PDB file of C-alpha atoms in Angstrom:
ATOM      1  CA  MET K 968     106.914  97.147  55.970  1.00 90.00           C
ATOM      2  CA  LEU K 969     106.894 100.780  56.996  1.00 96.00           C
ATOM      3  CA  GLN K 970     105.869 103.316  54.341  1.00 96.00           C
ATOM      4  CA  ASN K 971     107.425 106.638  53.349  1.00 97.00           C
ATOM      5  CA  SER K 972     104.307 108.373  54.667  1.00 98.00           C
ATOM      6  CA  ILE K 973     105.673 107.893  58.193  1.00 98.00           C
ATOM      7  CA  PHE K 974     108.650 110.107  57.409  1.00 98.00           C
ATOM      8  CA  GLN K 975     106.465 112.614  55.581  1.00 98.00           C
ATOM      9  CA  PHE K 976     104.250 112.944  58.636  1.00 98.00           C
ATOM     10  CA  LEU K 977     107.154 113.195  61.085  1.00 98.00           C
ATOM     11  CA  THR K 978     108.861 115.836  58.925  1.00 98.00           C
ATOM     12  CA  GLN K 979     105.692 117.919  58.832  1.00 98.00           C
ATOM     13  CA  LEU K 980     105.271 117.488  62.581  1.00 98.00           C
ATOM     14  CA  LYS K 981     108.813 118.716  63.181  1.00 97.00           C
ATOM     15  CA  GLU K 982     108.083 121.801  61.090  1.00 97.00           C
ATOM     16  CA  ASN K 983     104.722 122.401  62.797  1.00 98.00           C
ATOM     17  CA  ASN K 984     105.257 121.217  66.349  1.00 97.00           C
ATOM     18  CA  ASN K 985     102.266 122.867  67.932  1.00 97.00           C
ATOM     19  CA  ARG K 986      98.912 121.744  69.279  1.00 96.00           C
ATOM     20  CA  GLU K 987      96.861 123.520  66.614  1.00 97.00           C
ATOM     21  CA  TRP K 988      98.576 121.764  63.703  1.00 98.00           C
ATOM     22  CA  PHE K 989      98.500 118.430  65.504  1.00 98.00           C
ATOM     23  CA  ALA K 990      94.775 118.713  66.169  1.00 98.00           C
ATOM     24  CA  GLU K 991      94.146 119.448  62.489  1.00 98.00           C
ATOM     25  CA  ASN K 992      96.253 116.425  61.483  1.00 98.00           C
ATOM     26  CA  LYS K 993      95.169 114.036  64.229  1.00 97.00           C
ATOM     27  CA  LYS K 994      93.767 111.541  61.725  1.00 98.00           C
ATOM     28  CA  ALA K 995      97.097 111.362  59.854  1.00 98.00           C
ATOM     29  CA  PHE K 996      98.883 110.840  63.166  1.00 98.00           C
ATOM     30  CA  GLN K 997      96.552 108.010  64.143  1.00 98.00           C
ATOM     31  CA  THR K 998      97.125 106.314  60.781  1.00 98.00           C
ATOM     32  CA  GLU K 999     100.920 106.456  61.088  1.00 98.00           C
ATOM     33  CA  GLU K1000     100.869 105.506  64.761  1.00 98.00           C
ATOM     34  CA  LYS K1001      98.797 102.424  63.946  1.00 98.00           C
ATOM     35  CA  LEU K1002     101.250 101.360  61.228  1.00 97.00           C
ATOM     36  CA  ALA K1003     104.209 101.925  63.557  1.00 98.00           C
ATOM     37  CA  LYS K1004     102.574  99.901  66.336  1.00 98.00           C
ATOM     38  CA  THR K1005     101.841  97.068  63.908  1.00 98.00           C
ATOM     39  CA  PHE K1006     105.503  97.004  62.912  1.00 98.00           C
ATOM     40  CA  PHE K1007     106.641  97.143  66.544  1.00 98.00           C
ATOM     41  CA  ALA K1008     104.350  94.224  67.408  1.00 98.00           C
ATOM     42  CA  ALA K1009     105.843  92.183  64.559  1.00 98.00           C
ATOM     43  CA  VAL K1010     109.350  92.878  65.879  1.00 98.00           C
ATOM     44  CA  TYR K1011     108.243  91.871  69.377  1.00 98.00           C
ATOM     45  CA  ALA K1012     106.798  88.614  68.052  1.00 97.00           C
ATOM     46  CA  ASP K1013     110.111  87.797  66.350  1.00 98.00           C
ATOM     47  CA  LEU K1014     112.074  88.665  69.491  1.00 97.00           C
ATOM     48  CA  GLU K1015     109.895  86.389  71.622  1.00 96.00           C
ATOM     49  CA  LYS K1016     111.041  83.462  69.480  1.00 96.00           C
ATOM     50  CA  ILE K1017     114.685  83.995  70.491  1.00 95.00           C
ATOM     51  CA  ASP K1018     114.520  85.586  73.947  1.00 96.00           C
ATOM     52  CA  SER K1019     112.425  85.913  77.110  1.00 96.00           C
ATOM     53  CA  LEU K1020     110.851  89.354  77.289  1.00 96.00           C
ATOM     54  CA  ASP K1021     108.635  91.511  79.429  1.00 92.00           C
ATOM     55  CA  LYS K1022     105.868  93.397  77.650  1.00 86.00           C
ATOM     56  CA  MET K1023     106.916  95.892  75.016  1.00 94.00           C
ATOM     57  CA  GLN K1024     106.520  99.593  75.760  1.00 97.00           C
ATOM     58  CA  VAL K1025     105.397 101.833  72.909  1.00 98.00           C
ATOM     59  CA  PHE K1026     106.350 105.371  73.897  1.00 98.00           C
ATOM     60  CA  ARG K1027     103.748 108.099  73.545  1.00 97.00           C
ATOM     61  CA  ILE K1028     104.387 110.920  71.113  1.00 97.00           C
ATOM     62  CA  TYR K1029     103.558 113.524  73.748  1.00 96.00           C
ATOM     63  CA  ARG K1030     106.603 115.118  75.377  1.00 95.00           C
ATOM     64  CA  ASP K1031     106.937 115.825  79.098  1.00 91.00           C
ATOM     65  CA  VAL K1032     107.980 119.480  78.965  1.00 87.00           C
ATOM     66  CA  ARG K1033     107.766 120.262  82.678  1.00 88.00           C
ATOM     67  CA  PHE K1034     111.522 120.345  83.206  1.00 86.00           C
ATOM     68  CA  SER K1035     112.660 121.059  79.639  1.00 86.00           C
ATOM     69  CA  LYS K1036     113.670 124.334  78.009  1.00 88.00           C
ATOM     70  CA  ASP K1037     112.249 122.919  74.771  1.00 90.00           C
ATOM     71  CA  LYS K1038     108.499 123.322  75.120  1.00 92.00           C
ATOM     72  CA  SER K1039     107.633 121.541  71.849  1.00 95.00           C
ATOM     73  CA  PRO K1040     104.643 119.378  72.820  1.00 97.00           C
ATOM     74  CA  TYR K1041     105.388 116.427  70.527  1.00 97.00           C
ATOM     75  CA  LYS K1042     108.258 114.098  69.739  1.00 97.00           C
ATOM     76  CA  ASN K1043     109.467 113.929  66.145  1.00 97.00           C
ATOM     77  CA  HIS K1044     109.680 110.147  66.188  1.00 98.00           C
ATOM     78  CA  PHE K1045     107.921 106.885  66.971  1.00 98.00           C
ATOM     79  CA  SER K1046     109.690 104.526  69.347  1.00 98.00           C
ATOM     80  CA  VAL K1047     109.344 101.326  71.308  1.00 98.00           C
ATOM     81  CA  GLY K1048     111.258  99.555  74.069  1.00 98.00           C
ATOM     82  CA  PHE K1049     111.687  95.851  74.831  1.00 97.00           C
ATOM     83  CA  ASN K1050     113.070  94.605  78.145  1.00 95.00           C
ATOM     84  CA  ARG K1051     114.366  91.148  78.877  1.00 96.00           C
ATOM     85  CA  ALA K1052     112.674  89.245  81.694  1.00 95.00           C
ATOM     86  CA  LYS K1053     114.184  90.279  85.015  1.00 93.00           C
ATOM     87  CA  PRO K1054     115.770  89.494  87.375  1.00 93.00           C
ATOM     88  CA  LEU K1055     117.872  86.826  85.659  1.00 94.00           C
ATOM     89  CA  LEU K1056     117.895  88.387  82.201  1.00 96.00           C
ATOM     90  CA  ARG K1057     119.072  91.965  81.813  1.00 96.00           C
ATOM     91  CA  GLY K1058     119.333  94.516  79.045  1.00 96.00           C
ATOM     92  CA  GLY K1059     116.866  96.787  77.309  1.00 96.00           C
ATOM     93  CA  MET K1060     116.296  97.121  73.558  1.00 98.00           C
ATOM     94  CA  TYR K1061     115.003 100.196  71.757  1.00 98.00           C
ATOM     95  CA  LEU K1062     113.788 100.997  68.238  1.00 98.00           C
ATOM     96  CA  HIS K1063     113.571 104.624  67.091  1.00 98.00           C
ATOM     97  CA  ILE K1064     111.930 105.727  63.822  1.00 98.00           C
ATOM     98  CA  GLU K1065     112.677 109.329  62.796  1.00 98.00           C
ATOM     99  CA  ASN K1066     113.326 111.071  59.499  1.00 98.00           C
ATOM    100  CA  ASN K1067     117.053 110.564  58.750  1.00 98.00           C
ATOM    101  CA  GLU K1068     117.650 109.689  62.420  1.00 98.00           C
ATOM    102  CA  SER K1069     116.382 106.120  62.843  1.00 98.00           C
ATOM    103  CA  PHE K1070     118.353 103.673  64.943  1.00 98.00           C
ATOM    104  CA  VAL K1071     118.317 100.495  66.958  1.00 98.00           C
ATOM    105  CA  GLY K1072     119.707 100.802  70.462  1.00 98.00           C
ATOM    106  CA  GLY K1073     120.190  98.698  73.534  1.00 98.00           C
ATOM    107  CA  GLY K1074     122.037  98.244  76.767  1.00 97.00           C
ATOM    108  CA  PHE K1075     121.775  99.912  80.155  1.00 97.00           C
ATOM    109  CA  TRP K1076     120.485 103.481  79.949  1.00 96.00           C
ATOM    110  CA  GLU K1077     120.075 104.295  83.647  1.00 94.00           C
ATOM    111  CA  PRO K1078     121.424 101.415  85.763  1.00 96.00           C
ATOM    112  CA  ASN K1079     120.591 101.840  89.418  1.00 96.00           C
ATOM    113  CA  VAL K1080     123.358 102.544  91.907  1.00 96.00           C
ATOM    114  CA  ALA K1081     123.739  98.920  93.025  1.00 95.00           C
ATOM    115  CA  ASP K1082     123.845  97.538  89.481  1.00 97.00           C
ATOM    116  CA  LEU K1083     126.312 100.160  88.280  1.00 98.00           C
ATOM    117  CA  PHE K1084     128.613  99.458  91.221  1.00 97.00           C
ATOM    118  CA  ARG K1085     128.435  95.713  90.534  1.00 97.00           C
ATOM    119  CA  MET K1086     129.283  96.269  86.853  1.00 98.00           C
ATOM    120  CA  ARG K1087     132.243  98.443  87.750  1.00 98.00           C
ATOM    121  CA  LYS K1088     133.556  95.977  90.337  1.00 97.00           C
ATOM    122  CA  GLU K1089     133.385  93.150  87.803  1.00 97.00           C
ATOM    123  CA  ILE K1090     135.317  95.216  85.269  1.00 98.00           C
ATOM    124  CA  GLU K1091     137.825  96.198  87.932  1.00 98.00           C
ATOM    125  CA  THR K1092     138.363  92.544  88.827  1.00 97.00           C
ATOM    126  CA  ASP K1093     138.632  91.202  85.280  1.00 96.00           C
ATOM    127  CA  ALA K1094     137.562  92.996  82.102  1.00 97.00           C
ATOM    128  CA  SER K1095     138.919  90.372  79.718  1.00 98.00           C
ATOM    129  CA  GLU K1096     135.536  88.780  78.948  1.00 97.00           C
ATOM    130  CA  LEU K1097     133.907  92.126  78.254  1.00 98.00           C
ATOM    131  CA  ARG K1098     136.880  93.194  76.110  1.00 98.00           C
ATOM    132  CA  ALA K1099     136.559  89.961  74.134  1.00 98.00           C
ATOM    133  CA  ILE K1100     132.848  90.589  73.504  1.00 98.00           C
ATOM    134  CA  ILE K1101     133.551  94.104  72.237  1.00 98.00           C
ATOM    135  CA  ALA K1102     136.276  92.767  69.950  1.00 98.00           C
ATOM    136  CA  GLU K1103     134.070  90.041  68.422  1.00 97.00           C
ATOM    137  CA  GLU K1104     133.402  90.311  64.687  1.00 97.00           C
ATOM    138  CA  SER K1105     129.624  90.541  65.116  1.00 96.00           C
ATOM    139  CA  PHE K1106     129.881  93.285  67.737  1.00 97.00           C
ATOM    140  CA  GLN K1107     132.264  95.286  65.552  1.00 97.00           C
ATOM    141  CA  LYS K1108     130.038  94.834  62.505  1.00 97.00           C
ATOM    142  CA  TYR K1109     126.967  96.254  64.182  1.00 98.00           C
ATOM    143  CA  PHE K1110     128.179  98.576  66.944  1.00 98.00           C
ATOM    144  CA  LYS K1111     131.948  99.258  66.801  1.00 95.00           C
ATOM    145  CA  THR K1112     132.130 100.367  70.442  1.00 96.00           C
ATOM    146  CA  LEU K1113     130.321 100.763  73.745  1.00 97.00           C
ATOM    147  CA  GLU K1114     128.716 104.194  73.970  1.00 97.00           C
ATOM    148  CA  GLY K1115     127.156 106.163  76.805  1.00 97.00           C
ATOM    149  CA  GLU K1116     127.862 108.923  79.289  1.00 97.00           C
ATOM    150  CA  GLU K1117     130.904 108.552  81.487  1.00 97.00           C
ATOM    151  CA  LEU K1118     132.665 110.313  84.314  1.00 97.00           C
ATOM    152  CA  LYS K1119     135.663 112.542  83.585  1.00 95.00           C
ATOM    153  CA  THR K1120     137.650 110.756  86.263  1.00 94.00           C
ATOM    154  CA  ALA K1121     137.482 107.539  88.273  1.00 97.00           C
ATOM    155  CA  PRO K1122     134.370 106.821  90.355  1.00 97.00           C
ATOM    156  CA  LYS K1123     134.844 107.126  94.102  1.00 96.00           C
ATOM    157  CA  GLY K1124     136.732 104.110  95.439  1.00 96.00           C
ATOM    158  CA  PHE K1125     138.296 103.133  92.085  1.00 98.00           C
ATOM    159  CA  ASP K1126     141.882 103.629  90.974  1.00 97.00           C
ATOM    160  CA  LYS K1127     142.157 106.245  88.223  1.00 96.00           C
ATOM    161  CA  THR K1128     145.245 104.445  86.875  1.00 97.00           C
ATOM    162  CA  HIS K1129     143.427 101.118  86.464  1.00 98.00           C
ATOM    163  CA  PRO K1130     144.075  99.717  82.954  1.00 97.00           C
ATOM    164  CA  ASP K1131     140.320  99.413  82.350  1.00 98.00           C
ATOM    165  CA  ILE K1132     139.371 102.820  83.708  1.00 98.00           C
ATOM    166  CA  ASP K1133     137.800 103.703  80.333  1.00 97.00           C
ATOM    167  CA  LEU K1134     135.114 101.099  81.046  1.00 98.00           C
ATOM    168  CA  ILE K1135     134.903 101.729  84.788  1.00 98.00           C
ATOM    169  CA  ARG K1136     134.143 105.426  84.195  1.00 98.00           C
ATOM    170  CA  LYS K1137     130.996 104.632  82.247  1.00 98.00           C
ATOM    171  CA  LYS K1138     127.627 105.605  83.696  1.00 97.00           C
ATOM    172  CA  GLN K1139     125.782 104.037  80.769  1.00 98.00           C
ATOM    173  CA  PHE K1140     126.566 101.007  78.620  1.00 98.00           C
ATOM    174  CA  LEU K1141     124.885 101.532  75.247  1.00 98.00           C
ATOM    175  CA  LEU K1142     124.950  99.948  71.805  1.00 98.00           C
ATOM    176  CA  THR K1143     123.544 101.710  68.728  1.00 98.00           C
ATOM    177  CA  ARG K1144     123.200 101.088  65.007  1.00 98.00           C
ATOM    178  CA  SER K1145     121.849 103.799  62.694  1.00 98.00           C
ATOM    179  CA  PHE K1146     119.625 103.261  59.652  1.00 98.00           C
ATOM    180  CA  THR K1147     118.910 105.475  56.658  1.00 98.00           C
ATOM    181  CA  ASN K1148     115.353 106.156  55.538  1.00 98.00           C
ATOM    182  CA  LYS K1149     115.938 103.856  52.568  1.00 98.00           C
ATOM    183  CA  GLU K1150     117.012 101.040  54.877  1.00 98.00           C
ATOM    184  CA  VAL K1151     113.990 101.559  57.155  1.00 98.00           C
ATOM    185  CA  LEU K1152     111.643 101.322  54.177  1.00 98.00           C
ATOM    186  CA  SER K1153     113.326  98.234  52.716  1.00 98.00           C
ATOM    187  CA  ALA K1154     111.698  94.809  52.759  1.00 97.00           C
ATOM    188  CA  ASN K1155     114.409  93.377  55.006  1.00 97.00           C
ATOM    189  CA  PHE K1156     114.357  96.110  57.683  1.00 98.00           C
ATOM    190  CA  GLN K1157     112.541  93.916  60.200  1.00 98.00           C
ATOM    191  CA  SER K1158     115.085  91.118  59.786  1.00 98.00           C
ATOM    192  CA  GLU K1159     117.928  93.640  60.150  1.00 98.00           C
ATOM    193  CA  VAL K1160     116.404  94.943  63.378  1.00 98.00           C
ATOM    194  CA  ILE K1161     116.212  91.404  64.760  1.00 98.00           C
ATOM    195  CA  ALA K1162     119.775  90.639  63.608  1.00 98.00           C
ATOM    196  CA  THR K1163     120.953  93.775  65.408  1.00 98.00           C
ATOM    197  CA  PHE K1164     119.196  92.817  68.618  1.00 98.00           C
ATOM    198  CA  LYS K1165     120.652  89.296  68.345  1.00 97.00           C
ATOM    199  CA  ALA K1166     124.134  90.795  68.077  1.00 98.00           C
ATOM    200  CA  MET K1167     123.580  92.390  71.498  1.00 98.00           C
ATOM    201  CA  ARG K1168     123.009  89.048  73.182  1.00 97.00           C
ATOM    202  CA  PRO K1169     126.610  88.186  74.165  1.00 97.00           C
ATOM    203  CA  PHE K1170     126.853  91.566  75.898  1.00 98.00           C
ATOM    204  CA  PHE K1171     123.436  91.155  77.531  1.00 98.00           C
ATOM    205  CA  ASP K1172     124.214  87.625  78.677  1.00 96.00           C
ATOM    206  CA  TYR K1173     127.524  88.746  80.159  1.00 97.00           C
ATOM    207  CA  MET K1174     125.847  91.546  82.110  1.00 98.00           C
ATOM    208  CA  SER K1175     123.019  89.214  83.151  1.00 97.00           C
ATOM    209  CA  ASP K1176     125.566  86.842  84.685  1.00 97.00           C
ATOM    210  CA  VAL K1177     127.265  89.743  86.442  1.00 97.00           C
ATOM    211  CA  LEU K1178     124.075  91.282  87.805  1.00 97.00           C
ATOM    212  CA  SER K1179     122.584  88.006  89.014  1.00 97.00           C
ATOM    213  CA  THR K1180     125.687  86.969  91.007  1.00 96.00           C
ATOM    214  CA  ASP K1181     127.947  88.405  93.687  1.00 94.00           C
ATOM    215  CA  LEU K1182     131.667  88.997  93.272  1.00 89.00           C
ATOM    216  CA  ASN K1183     132.331  85.354  94.165  1.00 89.00           C
ATOM    217  CA  GLY K1184     130.133  84.199  91.290  1.00 87.00           C
ATOM    218  CA  GLU K1185     127.382  82.969  93.620  1.00 94.00           C
ATOM    219  CA  SER K1186     123.782  83.470  92.524  1.00 94.00           C
ATOM    220  CA  ILE K1187     121.882  86.156  94.424  1.00 94.00           C
ATOM    221  CA  TYR K1188     118.472  84.822  93.327  1.00 90.00           C
TER     222      TYR K1188
END
């Protein structure tokens, strides 16, 4: 289980986001980082029992400020990513621990040009399977809707009057579920994280089928 000290540290870091304070509190950071990594590893171990994964990626707390107006040197959260084993399995999973802002996420954050075009063509051809997945009870319980950035109009080469243009316009296909601090600190948080990732599987499996085949349904691998 995670402890309330993780939120105490992250709150203090947010209020003192500078290198001097961080240096003075480096030991506290290392303690909380170790606990977070232990929890992330436990989640990864549970996920490996139900899916095929690449290695997990624990994100560093140091921000890349080179191209950002916000020059705060540190993130106010701990986070980790899990990717399914490519090329046949697609979809990334993400766990974010932040004071009053924790969430589980997943989907396709930055699909490359070829993958995004293939997704859009599949939706253009027949969106019924994807619509059915979104309408499923489990999907609605955990996510409600597909999120993510989208174009204001139709992508080039697609009909803006298409009945599924709301899906075709998407540049990202994301699923998120938020958690309160109390939920994060509860004894069943790990099982809830796994249950949330499991609820993504029909969507992931659909997109895996799409991205591993051509428009005729023939495997490209």
